[in-house]
C-alpha angles and dihedrals in degrees: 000000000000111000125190119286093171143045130182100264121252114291092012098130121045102247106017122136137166115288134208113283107240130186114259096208082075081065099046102144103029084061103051091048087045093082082064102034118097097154089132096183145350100295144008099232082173153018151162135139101296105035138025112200113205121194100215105194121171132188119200110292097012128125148192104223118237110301142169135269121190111133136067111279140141128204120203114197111239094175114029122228148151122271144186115202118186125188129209103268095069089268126130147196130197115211136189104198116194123210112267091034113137128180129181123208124198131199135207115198111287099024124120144176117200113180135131127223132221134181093241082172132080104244126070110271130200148164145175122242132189127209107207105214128214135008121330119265106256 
């Protein structure tokens, strides 16, 4: 199984602070489908062969399960909200994304991120996030 290589760096992200620890074995399953699963939101609103656009929406107390990130992408908050993101080892962040934030990940071969993501607030929350497909520009 693919574990995480790679988390997004301190203070990365506007509004992220350390989460609870929690113990992975609650998420099993979850864990052995994430290194496959590349379902980074709620639904797809667009593709073709050099983006993929996901609409990530959350109501209180929703979640995406664990999935995996291994591909340049970036997500911008368009309704704020309050989320707990644990990794796979059992790690966790909280983050109170304000409308308007906007973070961009990149990825070297080999490198993974594998995290759910849960509204551990009490207002909708959602973001946009795009997958960029295919190698980097040189």
């Amino acid at each position: 199984m693919a574990a995480t290589s790679k988390k997004p760096a301190p203070g990365q992200t506007r509004g992220a602070g350390a989460g609870p620890t929690f113990d992975p074995s609650e998420f099993a399953a979850e864990l052995a489908a994430a290194p496959d699963n590349r379902d980074l939101g709620t639904e797809v609103w667009f593709e073709n062969d050099r983006v993929q656009v996901w609409d990530l929406s959350l109501r209180p107390g929703e979640r995406v399960p664990f999935h995996c990130h291994d591909h340049d992408y970036f997500w911008t908050v368009t309704d704020a909200g309050r989320l707990l993101q644990r990794y796979d080892d059992g790690t966790s962040r909280v983050v109170d994304a304000a409308v308007g934030v906007t973070n961009f990940l990149t990825y070297d071969d080999g490198e993974c991120t594998i995290h759910d993501l849960e509204n551990v607030g009490d207002t909708f929350f959602r973001c946009v996030t795009v997958l960029l497909k295919g190698p980097r520009p040189a």
